[in-house]
PDB file of C-alpha atoms in Angstrom:
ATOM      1  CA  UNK A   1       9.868  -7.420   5.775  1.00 60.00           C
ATOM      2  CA  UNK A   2       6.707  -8.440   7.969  1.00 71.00           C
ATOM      3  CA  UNK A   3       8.883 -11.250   9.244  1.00 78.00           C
ATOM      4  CA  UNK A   4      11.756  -8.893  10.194  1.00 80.00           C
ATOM      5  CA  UNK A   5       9.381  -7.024  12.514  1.00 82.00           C
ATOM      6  CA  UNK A   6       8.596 -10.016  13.938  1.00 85.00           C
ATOM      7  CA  UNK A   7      11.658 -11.283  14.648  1.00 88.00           C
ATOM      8  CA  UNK A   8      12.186  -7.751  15.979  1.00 90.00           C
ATOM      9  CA  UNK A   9       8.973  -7.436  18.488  1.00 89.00           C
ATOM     10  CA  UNK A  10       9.729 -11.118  19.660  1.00 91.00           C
ATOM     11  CA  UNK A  11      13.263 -10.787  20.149  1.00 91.00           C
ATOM     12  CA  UNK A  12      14.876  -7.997  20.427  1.00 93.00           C
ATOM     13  CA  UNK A  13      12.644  -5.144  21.327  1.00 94.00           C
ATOM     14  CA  UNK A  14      11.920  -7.644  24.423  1.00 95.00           C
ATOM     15  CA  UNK A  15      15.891  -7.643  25.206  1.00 95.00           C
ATOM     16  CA  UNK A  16      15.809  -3.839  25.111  1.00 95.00           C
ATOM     17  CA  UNK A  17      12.841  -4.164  27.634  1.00 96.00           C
ATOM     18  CA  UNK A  18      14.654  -5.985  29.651  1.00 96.00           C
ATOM     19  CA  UNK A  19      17.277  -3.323  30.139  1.00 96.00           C
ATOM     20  CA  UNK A  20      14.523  -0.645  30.458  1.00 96.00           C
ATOM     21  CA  UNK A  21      13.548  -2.535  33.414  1.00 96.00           C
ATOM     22  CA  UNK A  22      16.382  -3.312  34.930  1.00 96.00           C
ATOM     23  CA  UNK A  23      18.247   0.439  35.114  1.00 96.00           C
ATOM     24  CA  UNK A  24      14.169   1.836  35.471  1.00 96.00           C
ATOM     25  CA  UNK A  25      15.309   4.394  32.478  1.00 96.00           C
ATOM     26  CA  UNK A  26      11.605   5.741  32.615  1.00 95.00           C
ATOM     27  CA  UNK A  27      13.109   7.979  35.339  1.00 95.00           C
ATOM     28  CA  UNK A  28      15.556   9.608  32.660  1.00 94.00           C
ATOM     29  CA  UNK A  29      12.598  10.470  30.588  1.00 94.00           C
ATOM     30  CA  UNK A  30      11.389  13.602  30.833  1.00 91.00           C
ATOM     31  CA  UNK A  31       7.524  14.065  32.007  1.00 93.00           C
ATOM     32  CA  UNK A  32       7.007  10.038  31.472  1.00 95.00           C
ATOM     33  CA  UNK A  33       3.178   9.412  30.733  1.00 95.00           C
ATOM     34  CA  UNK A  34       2.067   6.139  32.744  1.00 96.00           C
ATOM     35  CA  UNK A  35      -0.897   4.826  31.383  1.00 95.00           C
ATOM     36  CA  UNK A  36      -2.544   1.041  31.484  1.00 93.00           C
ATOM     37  CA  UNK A  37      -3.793  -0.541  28.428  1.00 83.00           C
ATOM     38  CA  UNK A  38      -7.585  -1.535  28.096  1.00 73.00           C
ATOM     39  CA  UNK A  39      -8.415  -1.605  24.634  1.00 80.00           C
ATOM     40  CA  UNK A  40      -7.161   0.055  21.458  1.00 75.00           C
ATOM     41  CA  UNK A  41      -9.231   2.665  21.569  1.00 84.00           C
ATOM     42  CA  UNK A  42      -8.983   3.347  25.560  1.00 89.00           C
ATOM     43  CA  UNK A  43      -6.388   3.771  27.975  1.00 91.00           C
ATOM     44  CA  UNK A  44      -5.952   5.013  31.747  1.00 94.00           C
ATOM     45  CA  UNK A  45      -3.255   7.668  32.171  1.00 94.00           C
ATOM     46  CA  UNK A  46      -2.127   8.104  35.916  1.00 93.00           C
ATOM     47  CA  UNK A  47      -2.599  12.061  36.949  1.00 90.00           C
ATOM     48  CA  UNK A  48       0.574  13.937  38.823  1.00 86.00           C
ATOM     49  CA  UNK A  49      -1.943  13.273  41.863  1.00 88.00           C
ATOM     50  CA  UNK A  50      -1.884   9.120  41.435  1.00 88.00           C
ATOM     51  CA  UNK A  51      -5.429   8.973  39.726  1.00 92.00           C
ATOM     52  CA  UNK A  52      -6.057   6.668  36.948  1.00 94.00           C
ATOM     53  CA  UNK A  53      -8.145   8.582  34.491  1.00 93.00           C
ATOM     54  CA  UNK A  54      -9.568   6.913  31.100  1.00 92.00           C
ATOM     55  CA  UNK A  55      -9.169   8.893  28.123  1.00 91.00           C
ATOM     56  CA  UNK A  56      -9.501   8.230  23.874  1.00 90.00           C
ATOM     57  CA  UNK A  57      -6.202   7.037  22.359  1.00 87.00           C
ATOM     58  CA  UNK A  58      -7.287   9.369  19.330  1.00 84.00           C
ATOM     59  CA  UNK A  59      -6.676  11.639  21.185  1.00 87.00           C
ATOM     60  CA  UNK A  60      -3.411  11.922  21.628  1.00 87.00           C
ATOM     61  CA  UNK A  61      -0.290  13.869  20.178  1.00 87.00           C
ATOM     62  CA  UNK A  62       2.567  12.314  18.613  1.00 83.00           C
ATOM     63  CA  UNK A  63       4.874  13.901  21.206  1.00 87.00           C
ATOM     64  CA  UNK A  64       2.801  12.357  23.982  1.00 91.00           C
ATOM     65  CA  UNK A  65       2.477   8.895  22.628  1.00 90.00           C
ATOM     66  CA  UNK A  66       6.652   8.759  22.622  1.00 91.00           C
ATOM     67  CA  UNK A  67       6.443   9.488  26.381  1.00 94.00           C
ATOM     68  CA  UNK A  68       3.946   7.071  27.202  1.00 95.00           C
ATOM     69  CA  UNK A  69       4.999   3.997  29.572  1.00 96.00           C
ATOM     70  CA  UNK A  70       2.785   0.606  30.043  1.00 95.00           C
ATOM     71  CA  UNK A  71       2.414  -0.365  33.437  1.00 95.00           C
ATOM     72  CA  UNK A  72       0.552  -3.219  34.748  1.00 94.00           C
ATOM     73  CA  UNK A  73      -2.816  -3.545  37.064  1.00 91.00           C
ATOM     74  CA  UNK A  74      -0.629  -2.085  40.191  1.00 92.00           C
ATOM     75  CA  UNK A  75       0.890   0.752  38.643  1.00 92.00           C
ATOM     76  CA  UNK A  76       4.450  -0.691  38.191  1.00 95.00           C
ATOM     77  CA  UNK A  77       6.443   0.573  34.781  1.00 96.00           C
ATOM     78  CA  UNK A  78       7.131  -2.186  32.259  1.00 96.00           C
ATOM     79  CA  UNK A  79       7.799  -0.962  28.795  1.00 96.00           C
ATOM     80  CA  UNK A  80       7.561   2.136  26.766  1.00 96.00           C
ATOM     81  CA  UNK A  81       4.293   2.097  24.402  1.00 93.00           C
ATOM     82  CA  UNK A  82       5.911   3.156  21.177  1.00 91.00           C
ATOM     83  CA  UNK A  83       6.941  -0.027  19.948  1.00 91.00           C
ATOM     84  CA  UNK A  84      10.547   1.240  18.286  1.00 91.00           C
ATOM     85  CA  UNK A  85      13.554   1.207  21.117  1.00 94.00           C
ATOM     86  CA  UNK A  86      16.615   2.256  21.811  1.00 91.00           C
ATOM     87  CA  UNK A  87      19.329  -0.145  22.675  1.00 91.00           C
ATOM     88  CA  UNK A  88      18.654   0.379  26.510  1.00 93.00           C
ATOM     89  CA  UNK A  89      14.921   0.471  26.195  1.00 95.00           C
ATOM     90  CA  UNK A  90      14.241   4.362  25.445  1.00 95.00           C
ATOM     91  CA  UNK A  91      11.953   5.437  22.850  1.00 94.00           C
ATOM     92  CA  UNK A  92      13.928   5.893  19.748  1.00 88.00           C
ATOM     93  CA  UNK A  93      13.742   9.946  18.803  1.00 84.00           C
ATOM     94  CA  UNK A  94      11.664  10.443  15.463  1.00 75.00           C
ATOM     95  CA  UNK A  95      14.594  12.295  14.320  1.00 79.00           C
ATOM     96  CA  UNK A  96      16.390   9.422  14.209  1.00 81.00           C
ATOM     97  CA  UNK A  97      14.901   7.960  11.225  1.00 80.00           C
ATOM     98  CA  UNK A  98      16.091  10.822   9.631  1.00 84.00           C
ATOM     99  CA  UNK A  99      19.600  10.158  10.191  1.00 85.00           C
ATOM    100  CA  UNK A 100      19.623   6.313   9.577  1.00 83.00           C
ATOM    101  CA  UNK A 101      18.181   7.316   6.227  1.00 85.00           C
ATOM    102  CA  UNK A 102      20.643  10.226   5.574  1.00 87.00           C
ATOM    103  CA  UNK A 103      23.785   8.268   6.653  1.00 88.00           C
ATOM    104  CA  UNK A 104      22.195   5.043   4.240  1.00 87.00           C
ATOM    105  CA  UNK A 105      21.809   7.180   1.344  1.00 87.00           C
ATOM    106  CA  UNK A 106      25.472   9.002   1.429  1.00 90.00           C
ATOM    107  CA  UNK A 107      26.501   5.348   1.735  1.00 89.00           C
ATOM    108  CA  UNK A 108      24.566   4.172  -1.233  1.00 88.00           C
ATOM    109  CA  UNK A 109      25.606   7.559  -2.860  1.00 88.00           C
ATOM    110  CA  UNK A 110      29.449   7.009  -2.379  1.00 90.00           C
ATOM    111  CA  UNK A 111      28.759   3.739  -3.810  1.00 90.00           C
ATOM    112  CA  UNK A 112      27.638   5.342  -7.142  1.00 89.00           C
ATOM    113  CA  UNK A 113      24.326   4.530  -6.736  1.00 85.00           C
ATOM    114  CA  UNK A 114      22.588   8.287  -6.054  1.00 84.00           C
ATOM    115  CA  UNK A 115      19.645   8.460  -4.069  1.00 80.00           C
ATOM    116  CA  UNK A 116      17.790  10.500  -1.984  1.00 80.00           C
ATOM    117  CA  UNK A 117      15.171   8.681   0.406  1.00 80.00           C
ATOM    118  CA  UNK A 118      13.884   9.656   3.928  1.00 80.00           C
ATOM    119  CA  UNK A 119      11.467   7.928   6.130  1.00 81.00           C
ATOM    120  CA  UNK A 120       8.211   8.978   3.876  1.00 82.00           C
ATOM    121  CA  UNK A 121       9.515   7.438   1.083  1.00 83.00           C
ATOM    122  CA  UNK A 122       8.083   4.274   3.542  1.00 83.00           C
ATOM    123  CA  UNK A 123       4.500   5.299   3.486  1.00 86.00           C
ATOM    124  CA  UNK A 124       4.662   5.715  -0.356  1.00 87.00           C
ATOM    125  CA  UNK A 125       5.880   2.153  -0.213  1.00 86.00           C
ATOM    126  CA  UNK A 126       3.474   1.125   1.910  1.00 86.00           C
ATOM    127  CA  UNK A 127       0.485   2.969  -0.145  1.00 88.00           C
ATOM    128  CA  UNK A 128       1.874   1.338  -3.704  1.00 87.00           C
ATOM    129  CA  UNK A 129       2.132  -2.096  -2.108  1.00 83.00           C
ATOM    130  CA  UNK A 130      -1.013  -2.308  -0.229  1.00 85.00           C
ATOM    131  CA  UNK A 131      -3.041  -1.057  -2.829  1.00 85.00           C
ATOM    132  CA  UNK A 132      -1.491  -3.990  -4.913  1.00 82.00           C
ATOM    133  CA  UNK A 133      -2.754  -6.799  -2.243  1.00 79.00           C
ATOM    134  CA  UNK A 134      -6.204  -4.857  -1.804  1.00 80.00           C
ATOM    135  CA  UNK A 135      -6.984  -4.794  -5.616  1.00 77.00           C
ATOM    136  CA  UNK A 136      -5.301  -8.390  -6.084  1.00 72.00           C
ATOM    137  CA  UNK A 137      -7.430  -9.739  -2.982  1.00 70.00           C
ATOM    138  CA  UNK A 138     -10.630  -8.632  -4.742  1.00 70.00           C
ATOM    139  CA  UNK A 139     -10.091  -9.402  -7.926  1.00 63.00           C
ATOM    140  CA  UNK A 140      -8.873 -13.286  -7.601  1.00 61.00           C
ATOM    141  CA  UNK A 141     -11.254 -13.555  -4.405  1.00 53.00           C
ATOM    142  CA  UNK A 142      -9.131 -15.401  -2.033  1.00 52.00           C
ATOM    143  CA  UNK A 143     -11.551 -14.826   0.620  1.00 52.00           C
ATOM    144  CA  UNK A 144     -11.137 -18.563   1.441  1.00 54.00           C
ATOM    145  CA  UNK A 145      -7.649 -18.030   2.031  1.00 52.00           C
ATOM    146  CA  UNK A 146      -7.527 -15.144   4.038  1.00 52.00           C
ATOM    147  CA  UNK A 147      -8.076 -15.335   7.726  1.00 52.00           C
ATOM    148  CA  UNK A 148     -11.557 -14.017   8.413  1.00 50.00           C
ATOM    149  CA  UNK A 149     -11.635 -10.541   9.610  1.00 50.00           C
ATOM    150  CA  UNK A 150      -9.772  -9.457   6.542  1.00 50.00           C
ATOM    151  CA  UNK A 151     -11.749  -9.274   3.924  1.00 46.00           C
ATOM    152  CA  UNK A 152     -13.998  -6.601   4.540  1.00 48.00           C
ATOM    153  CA  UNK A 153     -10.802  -4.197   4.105  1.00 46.00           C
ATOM    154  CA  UNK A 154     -10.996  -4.703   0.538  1.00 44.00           C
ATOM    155  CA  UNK A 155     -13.963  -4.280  -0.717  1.00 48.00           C
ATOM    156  CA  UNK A 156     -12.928  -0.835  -2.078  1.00 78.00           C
ATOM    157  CA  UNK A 157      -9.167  -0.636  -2.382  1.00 84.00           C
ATOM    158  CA  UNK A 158      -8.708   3.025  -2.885  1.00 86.00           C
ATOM    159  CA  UNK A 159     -10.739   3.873  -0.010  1.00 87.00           C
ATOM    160  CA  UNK A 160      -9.614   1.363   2.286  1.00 86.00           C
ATOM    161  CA  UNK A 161      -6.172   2.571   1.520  1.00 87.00           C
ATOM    162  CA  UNK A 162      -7.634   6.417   1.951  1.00 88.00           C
ATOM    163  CA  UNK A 163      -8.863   5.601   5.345  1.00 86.00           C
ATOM    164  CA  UNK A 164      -5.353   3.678   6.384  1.00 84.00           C
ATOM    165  CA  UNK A 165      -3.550   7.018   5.282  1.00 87.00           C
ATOM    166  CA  UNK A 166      -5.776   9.068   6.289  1.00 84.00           C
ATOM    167  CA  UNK A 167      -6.297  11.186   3.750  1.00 88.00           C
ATOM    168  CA  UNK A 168      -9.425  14.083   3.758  1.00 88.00           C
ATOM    169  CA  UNK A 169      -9.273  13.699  -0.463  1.00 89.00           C
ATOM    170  CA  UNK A 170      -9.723  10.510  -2.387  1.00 88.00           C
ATOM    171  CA  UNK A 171      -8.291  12.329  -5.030  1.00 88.00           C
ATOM    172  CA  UNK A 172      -4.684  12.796  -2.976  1.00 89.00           C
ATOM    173  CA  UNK A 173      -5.051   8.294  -2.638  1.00 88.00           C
ATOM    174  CA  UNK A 174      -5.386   8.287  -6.710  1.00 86.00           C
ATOM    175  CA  UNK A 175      -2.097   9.398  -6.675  1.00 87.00           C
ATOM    176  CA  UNK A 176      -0.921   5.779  -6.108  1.00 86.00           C
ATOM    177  CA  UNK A 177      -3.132   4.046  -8.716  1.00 83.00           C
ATOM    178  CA  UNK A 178      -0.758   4.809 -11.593  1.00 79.00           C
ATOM    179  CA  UNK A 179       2.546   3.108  -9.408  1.00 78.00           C
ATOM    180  CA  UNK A 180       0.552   0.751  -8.268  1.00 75.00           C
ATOM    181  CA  UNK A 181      -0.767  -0.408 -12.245  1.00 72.00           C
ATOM    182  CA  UNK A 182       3.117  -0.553 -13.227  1.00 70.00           C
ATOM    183  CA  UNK A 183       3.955  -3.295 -10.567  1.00 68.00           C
ATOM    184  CA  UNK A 184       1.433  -5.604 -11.821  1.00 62.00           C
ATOM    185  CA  UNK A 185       3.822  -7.701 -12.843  1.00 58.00           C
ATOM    186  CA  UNK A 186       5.769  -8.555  -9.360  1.00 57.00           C
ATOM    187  CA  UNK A 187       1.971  -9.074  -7.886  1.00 53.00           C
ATOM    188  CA  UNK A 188       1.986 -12.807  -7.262  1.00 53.00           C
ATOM    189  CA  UNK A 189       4.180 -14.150  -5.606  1.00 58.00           C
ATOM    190  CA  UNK A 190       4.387 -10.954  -3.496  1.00 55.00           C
ATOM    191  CA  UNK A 191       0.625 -11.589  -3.039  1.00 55.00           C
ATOM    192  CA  UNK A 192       0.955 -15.044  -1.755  1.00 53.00           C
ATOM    193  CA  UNK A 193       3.650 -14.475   0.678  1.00 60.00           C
ATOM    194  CA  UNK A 194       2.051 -11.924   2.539  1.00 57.00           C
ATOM    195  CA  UNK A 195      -1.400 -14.348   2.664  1.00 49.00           C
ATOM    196  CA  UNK A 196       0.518 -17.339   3.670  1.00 53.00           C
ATOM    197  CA  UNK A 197       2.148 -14.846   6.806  1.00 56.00           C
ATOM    198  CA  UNK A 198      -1.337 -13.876   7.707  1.00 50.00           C
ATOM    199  CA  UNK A 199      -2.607 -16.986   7.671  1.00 44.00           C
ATOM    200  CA  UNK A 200       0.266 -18.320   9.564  1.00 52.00           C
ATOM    201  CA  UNK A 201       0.017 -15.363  12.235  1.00 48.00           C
ATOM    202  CA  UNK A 202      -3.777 -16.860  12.678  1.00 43.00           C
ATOM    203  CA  UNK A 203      -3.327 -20.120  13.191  1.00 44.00           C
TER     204      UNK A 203
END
């Protein structure tokens, strides 16, 4: 999976750039937010009057962060921030998760095999599978293996995986321990593939 969005932010989200560029589609957005990156916590947004103003990336709303356009140093559009495109370069509407996921399940269901998934079923994924590679990175201490940087994020699974999800309650992370204690068994070799991408990405 981690190599599929790889392949997808070095390949083809750059062709869909490409074509955001070309036909300047920013202009068929509506109220386009054109902001400069400094850091991941900071970025300048450009004011109706042409000012560059810094402000807290915290800070700001889903709705805004899907109209939000990178320029560069002099101000000139290059890409949409959100990093999931449309064909031509447009930031893809959230609603249209739900519909890939709709139109795959009635698929799936016509099939015979009956499901019903939408696009949180990914952050339960996410939560059950992370928790996994947090516990199993503690417990067989691979700190050797992982690129450095990394292992302070596990020195408490559950509330490493609280803070990722963001939840105000440990108790609504504990949710995933049971899952997480019945995959045990697929740990490995799951385990070692995502170490050996990290330490590929890092080297």
């Amino acid at each position: 999976m981690l190599h599929r969005l790889r392949n997808y932010i070095e390949i083809e989200r750059p062709h869909a750039v490409s074509k955001f560029r070309a036909r300047k589609k920013w202009m068929d957005m509506e109220h386009p937010i054109f902001c400069r990156s400094q850091t991941l916590k900071h970025m300048e947004i450009k004011s109706d009057e042409g000012q560059w103003r810094q402000i807290a990336t915290r800070h700001l709303r889903p709705g805004e962060r899907m109209r939000m356009i990178l320029c560069n140093q002099d101000g000139d559009p290059q890409e949409p921030a959100i990093v999931w495109l449309t064909e031509t370069g447009l930031p893809l509407e959230l609603n249209s998760w739900e519909v890939a996921f709709r139109r795959a399940a009635d698929r799936c269901n016509q099939a015979g095999a009956v499901m019903h998934v939408h696009p949180h079923k990914l952050r339960h994924t996410f939560a059950v599978h992370m928790l996994l590679m947090l516990r199993a990175r503690l417990e067989m201490e691979w700190r050797e293996v992982v690129p450095k940087g990394y292992g302070s994020i596990t020195e408490e699974p559950l509330r490493t995986l609280q803070r990722l999800l963001g939840h105000a309650s440990i108790s609504t992370t504990e949710r995933y321990a049971g899952p997480a204690n019945e995959m045990l068994d697929v740990l490995p070799e799951d385990l070692v593939r995502f170490v050996n991408l990290l330490t590929e990405t890092h080297t």
